[in-house]
Coordinates of C-alpha atoms and ligand atoms in Angstrom, one line a residue:
X15 CA -0.5 21.4 -36.8
X16 CA 0.5 17.8 -35.4
X17 CA -2.2 15.3 -35.5
X18 CA -3.6 15.4 -32.1
X19 CA -2.9 12.7 -29.7
X20 CA -6.3 10.9 -28.6
X21 CA -6.9 8.3 -26.1
X22 CA -9.9 6.2 -27.5
X23 CA -12.0 5.6 -24.2
X24 CA -15.4 3.5 -24.2
X25 CA -17.6 2.6 -21.2
X26 CA -16.8 -0.9 -20.1
X27 CA -18.8 -2.1 -17.1
X28 CA -16.4 -5.1 -14.7
X29 CA -19.0 -7.0 -13.0
X30 CA -16.8 -7.7 -10.0
X31 CA -17.0 -7.2 -6.4
X32 CA -15.6 -3.6 -5.6
X33 CA -16.4 -1.8 -2.4
X34 CA -18.6 1.1 -2.7
X35 CA -19.1 4.3 -0.4
X36 CA -22.9 3.4 -0.3
X37 CA -25.1 0.3 -1.0
X38 CA -28.7 0.2 -2.7
X39 CA -30.5 -2.6 -0.5
X40 CA -34.1 -3.9 -0.9
X41 CA -36.0 -4.5 2.3
X42 CA -38.3 -7.3 3.1
X43 CA -41.4 -5.1 2.5
X44 CA -40.5 -5.3 -1.6
X45 CA -43.9 -6.4 -3.1
X46 CA -41.9 -7.2 -6.6
X47 CA -44.2 -4.8 -8.6
X48 CA -40.9 -3.9 -11.0
X49 CA -41.5 -0.2 -10.8
X50 CA -37.8 0.1 -10.0
X51 CA -36.6 -1.5 -12.9
X52 CA -38.6 1.1 -15.2
X53 CA -37.4 4.0 -13.0
X54 CA -33.5 3.2 -13.1
X55 CA -32.1 4.1 -16.5
X56 CA -28.8 2.7 -15.4
X57 CA -30.4 -1.1 -14.5
X58 CA -29.4 -1.1 -11.4
X59 CA -32.6 -3.4 -10.6
X60 CA -33.7 -6.5 -12.6
X61 CA -35.7 -9.3 -11.7
X62 CA -33.9 -12.9 -11.0
X63 CA -33.3 -15.0 -13.8
X64 CA -34.2 -17.9 -12.1
X65 CA -37.4 -16.6 -10.7
X66 CA -38.7 -13.8 -12.6
X67 CA -41.7 -13.3 -10.0
X68 CA -38.9 -12.0 -7.8
X69 CA -36.7 -9.3 -7.8
X70 CA -32.6 -9.9 -8.0
X71 CA -30.2 -7.7 -5.5
X72 CA -29.9 -4.2 -7.1
X73 CA -26.5 -3.8 -8.6
X74 CA -24.7 -1.0 -6.8
X75 CA -22.0 -0.9 -9.4
X76 CA -23.9 0.9 -11.8
X77 CA -25.7 3.1 -9.5
X78 CA -25.4 7.0 -10.2
X79 CA -27.1 8.1 -6.9
X80 CA -29.6 9.5 -8.5
X81 CA -32.1 8.6 -5.7
X82 CA -35.2 8.1 -8.2
X83 CA -36.0 4.6 -7.3
X84 CA -36.1 5.6 -3.6
X85 CA -38.6 8.1 -4.2
X86 CA -41.0 6.3 -6.3
X87 CA -40.7 2.8 -4.8
X88 CA -44.5 2.3 -3.7
X89 CA -43.7 0.8 -0.4
X90 CA -40.5 2.5 0.4
X91 CA -38.7 -0.7 0.5
X92 CA -35.4 0.7 -1.0
X93 CA -32.7 2.5 0.9
X94 CA -29.2 3.9 0.3
X95 CA -26.6 3.2 3.0
X96 CA -23.2 3.7 4.1
X97 CA -21.3 0.5 3.0
X98 CA -19.1 -0.2 6.3
X99 CA -16.4 -2.1 4.7
X100 CA -16.0 1.3 2.5
X101 CA -13.7 3.1 5.3
X102 CA -11.6 0.3 5.8
X103 CA -9.9 -0.1 2.5
X104 CA -6.8 2.1 1.2
X105 CA -5.1 4.3 4.0
X106 CA -3.7 7.3 4.7
X107 CA -2.4 8.0 1.6
X108 CA -4.8 5.7 -0.7
X109 CA -7.9 6.7 0.5
X110 CA -11.1 5.2 0.2
X111 CA -12.7 7.8 -2.2
X112 CA -9.5 8.2 -4.3
X113 CA -9.8 4.3 -5.2
X114 CA -13.3 4.3 -5.8
X115 CA -12.5 7.7 -8.4
X116 CA -10.0 5.3 -10.1
X117 CA -12.4 2.6 -10.4
X118 CA -14.9 4.8 -11.7
X119 CA -12.7 6.4 -14.2
X120 CA -11.9 3.3 -15.6
X121 CA -15.1 2.3 -15.7
X122 CA -16.0 5.4 -18.3
X123 CA -13.0 7.2 -19.4
X124 CA -14.8 10.5 -17.9
X125 CA -13.0 13.1 -16.2
X126 CA -14.3 12.5 -12.4
X127 CA -16.8 15.3 -11.2
X128 CA -17.9 15.7 -7.8
X129 CA -21.6 17.4 -8.4
X130 CA -22.1 18.7 -5.0
X131 CA -19.0 20.6 -5.0
X132 CA -15.7 20.0 -3.3
X133 CA -16.1 19.7 0.5
X134 CA -12.8 18.5 1.3
X135 CA -9.8 20.3 3.0
X136 CA -7.9 22.9 0.8
X137 CA -4.5 21.6 2.1
X138 CA -2.8 18.6 3.3
X139 CA 0.4 16.6 3.1
X140 CA 2.6 16.2 -0.3
X141 CA 0.8 17.1 -3.2
X142 CA -2.2 18.1 -1.2
X143 CA -0.1 21.1 -0.1
X144 CA 0.7 22.5 -3.7
X145 CA -1.6 24.2 -5.6
X146 CA -1.6 25.1 -9.4
X147 CA -1.9 28.8 -10.9
X148 CA -5.2 28.6 -13.0
X149 CA -5.4 32.0 -13.8
X150 CA -5.7 31.3 -17.5
X151 CA -9.0 28.8 -17.0
X152 CA -11.2 32.2 -17.6
X153 CA -10.4 32.1 -21.7
X154 CA -12.7 28.9 -22.7
X155 CA -11.8 28.9 -26.6
X156 CA -8.2 27.8 -25.1
X157 CA -9.7 25.6 -22.8
X158 CA -8.0 22.3 -22.2
X159 CA -9.9 19.3 -23.6
X160 CA -13.0 21.6 -25.3
X161 CA -10.4 24.5 -26.7
X162 CA -9.6 25.1 -30.5
X163 CA -6.0 25.4 -29.6
X164 CA -3.6 22.2 -29.7
X165 CA -2.2 21.4 -26.0
X166 CA 0.7 18.8 -26.5
X167 CA 1.3 16.5 -23.8
X168 CA 4.4 14.7 -25.5
X169 CA 7.7 14.4 -23.4
X170 CA 11.3 13.5 -24.7
X171 CA 13.5 10.8 -22.8
X172 CA 17.0 11.3 -23.2
X173 CA 20.4 13.1 -22.9
X174 CA 19.8 16.2 -24.2
X175 CA 22.8 19.3 -25.2
X176 CA 22.7 22.3 -23.0
X177 CA 24.2 24.6 -26.2
X178 CA 25.0 23.9 -29.6
X179 CA 28.0 24.3 -31.9
X180 CA 28.4 25.1 -35.1
X181 CA 31.5 25.2 -37.5
X182 CA 32.8 28.0 -39.2
X183 CA 30.3 27.6 -42.2
X184 CA 27.6 27.7 -39.9
X185 CA 26.8 24.1 -39.7
X186 CA 25.6 22.4 -36.7
X187 CA 28.6 20.6 -35.5
X188 CA 27.1 18.9 -32.3
X189 CA 26.0 15.5 -32.2
X190 CA 22.4 15.7 -30.9
X191 CA 22.0 12.9 -28.8
X192 CA 18.9 10.3 -29.5
X193 CA 15.8 10.5 -27.8
X194 CA 12.9 8.5 -27.1
X195 CA 9.5 10.8 -27.5
X196 CA 6.3 9.4 -25.6
X197 CA 2.7 11.4 -26.2
X198 CA 2.2 11.3 -22.8
X199 CA 4.3 11.8 -19.4
X200 CA 3.5 8.6 -18.1
X201 CA 5.0 5.2 -18.0
X202 CA 3.7 1.9 -16.9
X203 CA 6.0 0.7 -13.9
X204 CA 7.1 -2.9 -12.8
X205 CA 3.6 -4.2 -12.1
X206 CA 2.7 -6.3 -9.2
X207 CA 4.5 -9.9 -8.8
X208 CA 2.3 -13.1 -9.7
X209 CA -0.3 -11.4 -12.0
X210 CA -2.6 -13.9 -14.1
X211 CA -1.6 -14.0 -17.6
X212 CA -4.7 -11.8 -18.8
X213 CA -3.3 -9.1 -16.4
X214 CA -0.1 -9.1 -18.1
X215 CA -1.2 -9.3 -21.3
X216 CA -3.6 -6.2 -20.5
X217 CA -1.1 -4.1 -19.2
X218 CA 1.2 -4.8 -22.3
X219 CA -2.0 -4.0 -24.7
X220 CA -3.1 -0.9 -22.8
X221 CA 1.0 0.5 -22.9
X222 CA 0.7 0.0 -26.8
X223 CA -2.6 1.0 -27.2
X224 CA -1.8 4.8 -25.8
X225 CA 1.8 4.5 -27.1
X226 CA 3.7 4.4 -23.7
X227 CA 6.0 1.6 -22.5
X228 CA 5.8 -0.7 -19.7
X229 CA 8.9 -1.4 -17.3
X230 CA 9.1 -5.3 -16.9
X231 CA 11.6 -7.3 -15.1
X232 CA 14.0 -9.1 -17.9
X233 CA 13.0 -12.9 -16.8
X234 CA 9.4 -12.0 -17.6
X235 CA 10.0 -11.0 -21.0
X236 CA 9.2 -14.2 -23.0
X237 CA 9.0 -15.1 -26.6
X238 CA 5.2 -14.9 -26.4
X239 CA 5.3 -11.1 -25.8
X240 CA 8.2 -10.0 -28.4
X241 CA 5.2 -8.5 -30.3
X242 CA 5.4 -5.9 -27.9
X243 CA 8.7 -5.3 -27.4
X244 CA 8.6 -1.6 -28.8
X245 CA 6.6 -0.7 -25.6
X246 CA 8.6 -2.7 -23.4
X247 CA 11.4 -1.5 -21.1
X248 CA 13.0 -4.4 -19.6
X249 CA 14.8 -4.3 -16.3
X250 CA 17.6 -5.7 -15.1
X251 CA 20.9 -5.7 -12.9
X252 CA 24.1 -5.0 -14.7
X253 CA 24.9 -8.5 -14.3
X254 CA 21.9 -10.0 -16.5
X255 CA 22.9 -7.9 -19.6
X256 CA 25.0 -10.9 -21.0
X257 CA 22.4 -13.5 -20.3
X258 CA 19.8 -10.8 -22.1
X259 CA 21.7 -9.4 -24.8
X260 CA 19.1 -10.2 -27.5
X261 CA 16.4 -8.4 -25.7
X262 CA 18.7 -5.4 -24.5
X263 CA 19.4 -5.6 -28.2
X264 CA 15.7 -4.9 -29.5
X265 CA 14.7 -2.2 -26.8
X266 CA 14.6 1.3 -27.2
X267 CA 14.8 1.9 -23.3
X268 CA 16.9 -0.3 -20.8
X269 CA 16.4 0.0 -17.1
X270 CA 19.1 -0.4 -14.6
X271 CA 18.6 -0.9 -11.1
X272 CA 20.7 1.3 -9.1
X273 CA 24.0 0.1 -7.3
X274 CA 27.2 1.5 -5.9
X275 CA 28.6 -0.4 -8.9
X276 CA 26.7 1.6 -11.5
X277 CA 27.4 4.6 -9.7
X278 CA 31.1 4.2 -9.7
X279 CA 31.2 3.0 -13.5
X280 CA 28.7 4.5 -15.2
X281 CA 30.0 5.1 -18.4
X282 CA 31.5 1.4 -19.1
X283 CA 27.9 0.3 -18.4
X284 CA 26.1 2.6 -21.0
X285 CA 29.1 1.6 -23.3
X286 CA 28.4 -2.3 -22.8
X287 CA 24.5 -1.5 -23.6
X288 CA 25.2 0.9 -26.5
X289 CA 27.3 -1.9 -28.4
X290 CA 24.4 -4.5 -28.3
X291 CA 21.8 -1.6 -29.7
X292 CA 20.5 1.8 -29.7
X293 CA 18.9 1.5 -26.1
X294 CA 18.9 4.3 -23.9
X295 CA 20.0 3.6 -20.2
X296 CA 17.4 4.5 -17.7
X297 CA 18.6 4.0 -14.1
X298 CA 16.1 3.1 -11.3
X299 CA 17.2 5.0 -8.2
X300 CA 15.5 4.5 -4.8
X301 CA 14.1 7.5 -3.2
X302 CA 16.7 7.4 -0.6
X303 CA 18.1 9.9 1.6
X304 CA 20.5 11.2 -0.2
X305 CA 19.0 10.6 -3.8
X306 CA 19.9 14.0 -4.8
X307 CA 23.6 13.4 -4.4
X308 CA 23.3 10.2 -6.4
X309 CA 21.1 11.8 -9.4
X310 CA 23.6 14.7 -9.5
X311 CA 26.6 12.1 -9.6
X312 CA 25.0 10.0 -12.2
X313 CA 23.9 13.0 -14.2
X314 CA 27.9 14.3 -14.2
X315 CA 28.8 10.6 -15.0
X316 CA 27.0 11.0 -18.5
X317 CA 23.5 9.3 -17.2
X318 CA 20.7 10.2 -19.8
X319 CA 17.6 9.1 -17.7
X320 CA 17.4 8.9 -14.1
X321 CA 14.1 7.2 -12.3
X322 CA 13.4 8.0 -9.0
X323 CA 11.7 5.6 -7.1
X324 CA 9.7 6.4 -4.0
X325 CA 8.0 4.0 -2.0
X326 CA 4.0 3.2 -2.8
X327 CA 2.8 6.2 -0.4
X328 CA 5.4 8.4 -2.2
X329 CA 7.8 8.6 0.8
X330 CA 11.4 8.5 0.7
X331 CA 12.8 4.5 0.9
X332 CA 14.3 5.0 4.5
X333 CA 11.4 6.8 6.0
X334 CA 8.0 5.0 7.1
X335 CA 4.8 6.1 7.9
X336 CA 5.0 8.4 10.6
X337 CA 8.4 9.7 10.6
X338 CA 9.6 12.4 9.1
X339 CA 10.9 11.1 5.5
X340 CA 10.6 13.3 2.7
X341 CA 7.5 13.1 0.2
X342 CA 7.8 12.8 -3.4
X343 CA 7.1 16.4 -4.2
X344 CA 9.9 17.4 -2.0
X345 CA 12.2 14.8 -3.2
X346 CA 11.7 15.5 -6.8
X347 CA 12.1 19.4 -6.1
X348 CA 15.6 18.8 -4.3
X349 CA 16.6 16.5 -7.1
X350 CA 15.3 19.3 -9.5
X351 CA 17.4 22.0 -7.7
X352 CA 20.7 20.2 -7.2
X353 CA 20.8 19.7 -10.9
X354 CA 20.0 23.2 -11.6
X355 CA 22.7 24.1 -8.9
X356 CA 25.1 22.0 -10.8
X357 CA 24.4 23.5 -14.2
X358 CA 23.2 20.0 -15.4
X359 CA 19.4 19.6 -15.2
X360 CA 18.8 20.6 -18.9
X361 CA 20.9 17.6 -20.1
X362 CA 19.2 14.7 -18.3
X363 CA 15.7 13.4 -18.2
X364 CA 14.1 12.4 -14.8
X365 CA 11.0 10.3 -14.0
X366 CA 9.5 10.3 -10.7
X367 CA 7.3 7.2 -9.3
X368 CA 5.9 5.9 -6.1
X369 CA 2.6 7.7 -5.1
X370 CA 1.3 9.0 -8.3
X371 CA -2.3 8.0 -7.2
X372 CA -4.3 10.9 -9.5
X373 CA -4.0 12.5 -12.9
X374 CA -3.4 16.1 -10.6
X375 CA -0.2 14.6 -9.4
X376 CA 1.3 13.8 -12.8
X377 CA 1.4 17.8 -13.9
X378 CA 2.4 18.6 -10.1
X379 CA 5.3 16.3 -10.0
X380 CA 6.6 17.8 -13.4
X381 CA 5.9 21.4 -12.0
X382 CA 8.3 20.1 -9.0
X383 CA 11.0 19.2 -11.5
X384 CA 10.0 16.0 -13.0
X385 CA 10.1 15.5 -17.0
X386 CA 7.6 12.4 -16.6
X387 CA 6.3 9.9 -14.2
X388 CA 5.6 6.0 -13.6
X389 CA 2.7 4.5 -12.1
X390 CA 1.4 0.9 -11.0
X391 CA -1.1 1.0 -8.3
X392 CA -3.8 3.1 -10.5
X393 CA -3.6 0.8 -12.9
X394 CA -4.4 -2.4 -10.5
X395 CA -7.3 -0.1 -9.1
X396 CA -8.8 0.1 -12.5
X397 CA -9.1 -3.8 -12.5
X398 CA -11.1 -3.8 -9.1
X399 CA -7.6 -4.7 -7.1
X400 CA -8.3 -3.0 -3.5
X401 CA -5.3 -1.5 -1.6
X402 CA -4.5 -1.7 1.8
X403 CA -1.9 0.1 3.8
X404 CA -1.9 -1.5 7.5
X405 CA 0.2 -3.0 8.7
X406 CA 1.9 -3.0 5.3
X407 CA 1.0 -2.9 1.6
X408 CA -1.6 -5.2 0.6
X409 CA -3.0 -5.9 -3.0
X410 CA -6.3 -7.7 -2.8
X411 CA -7.1 -9.1 -6.4
X412 CA -10.8 -9.5 -7.1
X413 CA -12.1 -13.2 -7.3
X414 CA -12.5 -14.1 -11.3
X415 CA -10.3 -11.6 -12.1
X416 CA -8.4 -14.1 -14.2
X417 CA -11.2 -15.3 -16.0
X418 CA -12.2 -12.0 -17.3
X419 CA -10.8 -11.2 -20.9
X420 CA -7.8 -9.2 -21.5
X421 CA -9.5 -6.9 -24.1
X422 CA -12.2 -5.7 -21.4
X423 CA -9.1 -5.3 -18.9
X424 CA -7.2 -3.1 -21.2
X425 CA -9.8 -1.3 -22.3
X426 CA -10.1 -0.4 -18.6
X427 CA -6.7 0.8 -18.2
X428 CA -7.0 2.9 -21.5
X429 CA -10.1 4.2 -20.0
X430 CA -8.4 5.3 -16.8
X431 CA -5.3 6.8 -18.8
X432 CA -7.8 8.7 -21.3
X433 CA -9.6 10.2 -18.1
X434 CA -6.3 11.4 -16.8
X435 CA -5.1 12.6 -20.0
X436 CA -8.2 14.8 -20.2
X437 CA -7.4 16.2 -16.8
X438 CA -3.9 17.0 -17.6
X439 CA -5.3 18.7 -20.5
X440 CA -7.7 20.9 -18.7
X441 CA -4.5 21.6 -15.8
X442 CA -2.2 22.7 -18.7
X443 CA -4.9 24.9 -20.6
X444 CA -5.9 26.6 -17.2
X445 CA -2.3 26.9 -16.5
X446 CA -1.9 28.6 -19.9
X447 CA 0.8 25.9 -21.0
X448 CA 0.6 24.6 -24.5
X449 CA 3.5 22.3 -23.9
X450 CA 4.0 19.6 -21.2
X451 CA 8.0 20.0 -21.8
X452 CA 7.4 23.5 -20.3
X453 CA 5.8 22.0 -17.3
X454 CA 8.8 21.0 -15.7
X455 CA 10.2 22.8 -13.0
X456 CA 8.0 25.5 -13.6
X457 CA 7.3 26.2 -9.8
X458 CA 6.1 30.0 -10.7
X459 CA 3.0 28.2 -11.5
X460 CA 2.6 26.2 -8.4
X461 CA 1.8 27.5 -4.8
X462 CA 3.1 25.5 -1.9
X463 CA 1.2 25.7 1.4
X464 CA 4.5 25.5 3.5
X465 CA 6.0 28.6 1.6
X466 CA 2.9 30.8 2.2
X467 CA 2.5 29.8 5.2
X468 CA 5.7 30.7 6.4
X469 CA 5.9 34.0 4.3
X470 CA 2.3 35.1 5.7
X471 CA 2.6 33.4 9.6
X472 CA 6.3 33.0 10.3
X473 CA 7.1 36.1 12.0
X474 CA 3.6 35.9 14.0
X475 CA 3.9 32.4 15.3
X476 CA 7.8 31.7 15.1
X477 CA 9.2 30.3 18.3
X478 CA 10.8 32.9 20.0
X479 CA 14.0 32.3 21.4
X480 CA 14.5 32.6 25.5
X481 CA 17.3 35.2 26.4
X482 CA 18.1 34.5 29.7
X483 CA 19.5 38.2 31.4
Ligands
SF4_517 S1 -40.4 -0.5 -6.9 FE1 -40.1 -1.1 -4.5 S2 -41.8 -2.6 -4.5 FE2 -41.6 -2.3 -6.5 S3 -40.0 -4.2 -6.8 FE3 -38.6 -2.0 -6.6 S4 -38.5 -2.0 -4.3 FE4 -40.0 -3.7 -4.9
SF4_518 S1 -30.5 5.6 -7.2 FE1 -31.1 6.2 -9.4 S2 -29.2 5.1 -10.2 FE2 -29.1 4.3 -8.5 S3 -30.7 2.5 -8.5 FE3 -31.8 4.3 -8.0 S4 -32.3 4.5 -10.1 FE4 -30.7 3.6 -10.3

């Protein structure tokens, strides 16, 4: 049995300002008796350091909503109230609850539990209109995290053969192309601009710790971070290859930004990169309207790995909020179907990114047809970054983040990935799938709301044609 892939998580609180759904408030009638310091096992209540006769403000960060302090305060001085700023963070896609859940997963690396049962809607847009077949969940010993059977989340990047040739002596005649294996179907995508050095270092360390790779603009790959080169994917345009030969030579994977020139002459670009070293080439294609045509042409030209990049809400690049631009789920399905129709799907690796916001989006994207995913914003939320959508994407970094040690920030990103890995295992176990490679395009394991809605009610509520007599 192969050695089990494991992500080491460790409780890592971050004492920075974050917006919580509720906050604990201590009223004027507090008599500073200190009873709440004893009843709260999470140490949300402490005395002031400068004047221990008085109570400090409650620490909402560590509160776990047990209500014990509220019940036991002899003066009824404590109350939990809705934080009015909470509803204003995020937006239609990056919902406040989603951001809070990411923050909490980064805190302890645990699978989030809603406690009182799920009370939200059962369908929505994008991945929310997709349910997975959990029929194998009734077999507890085969269950994801706790089960005895090994569930492999590993994936391979690179060109594959669609058949093998053997010579007359029965020896393999086909040359099997090189691939890069990753133990988890998640890459770190190009980070936000102007990150402080400790955040950049933490991203590199976290990618290394979980044995994945991070895509970075080639200009940011300085000699100081060379020690992480095994886990860095330099991203560049073809014209930069000559200037950055040394970086390309060392890389296992190189990401090239898509352009018409890349599409028109992919073989010579790949030849140039191959001449320098062993790197496999990823072409980063914006998820525009005709992205499936571009992906098919690239695949036929010999592309090894195609990265479909939707916008930060998982929308088509030429769509905007409120328009009819496709969402990531449908974009991946269109690309996958097109490659299947062209009988070339098995030969090329597809990465999907943009709007991968929760652990469940990873297996869902793979069921739609991606081989793996790439993420960026969730890693920033793990560090306390707030996301706002309107009027445009805005990331607000918490004050003091640049002073926090990179090892704390690293552990929080590792925690987040540990929580996601556990959730992917749970989903795969419940679906009865033991190999992440088998998730790709396995749409029979998914139920798409739009399709069952059409099958069930299509004829009843379909607009009838008006026939004039
Ligand atoms: S238990 Fe109530 S009265 Fe006593 S210190 Fe805490 S908030 Fe104040
Ligand atoms: S509600 Fe529970 S966890 Fe929160 S501060 Fe009070 S005692 Fe602590």
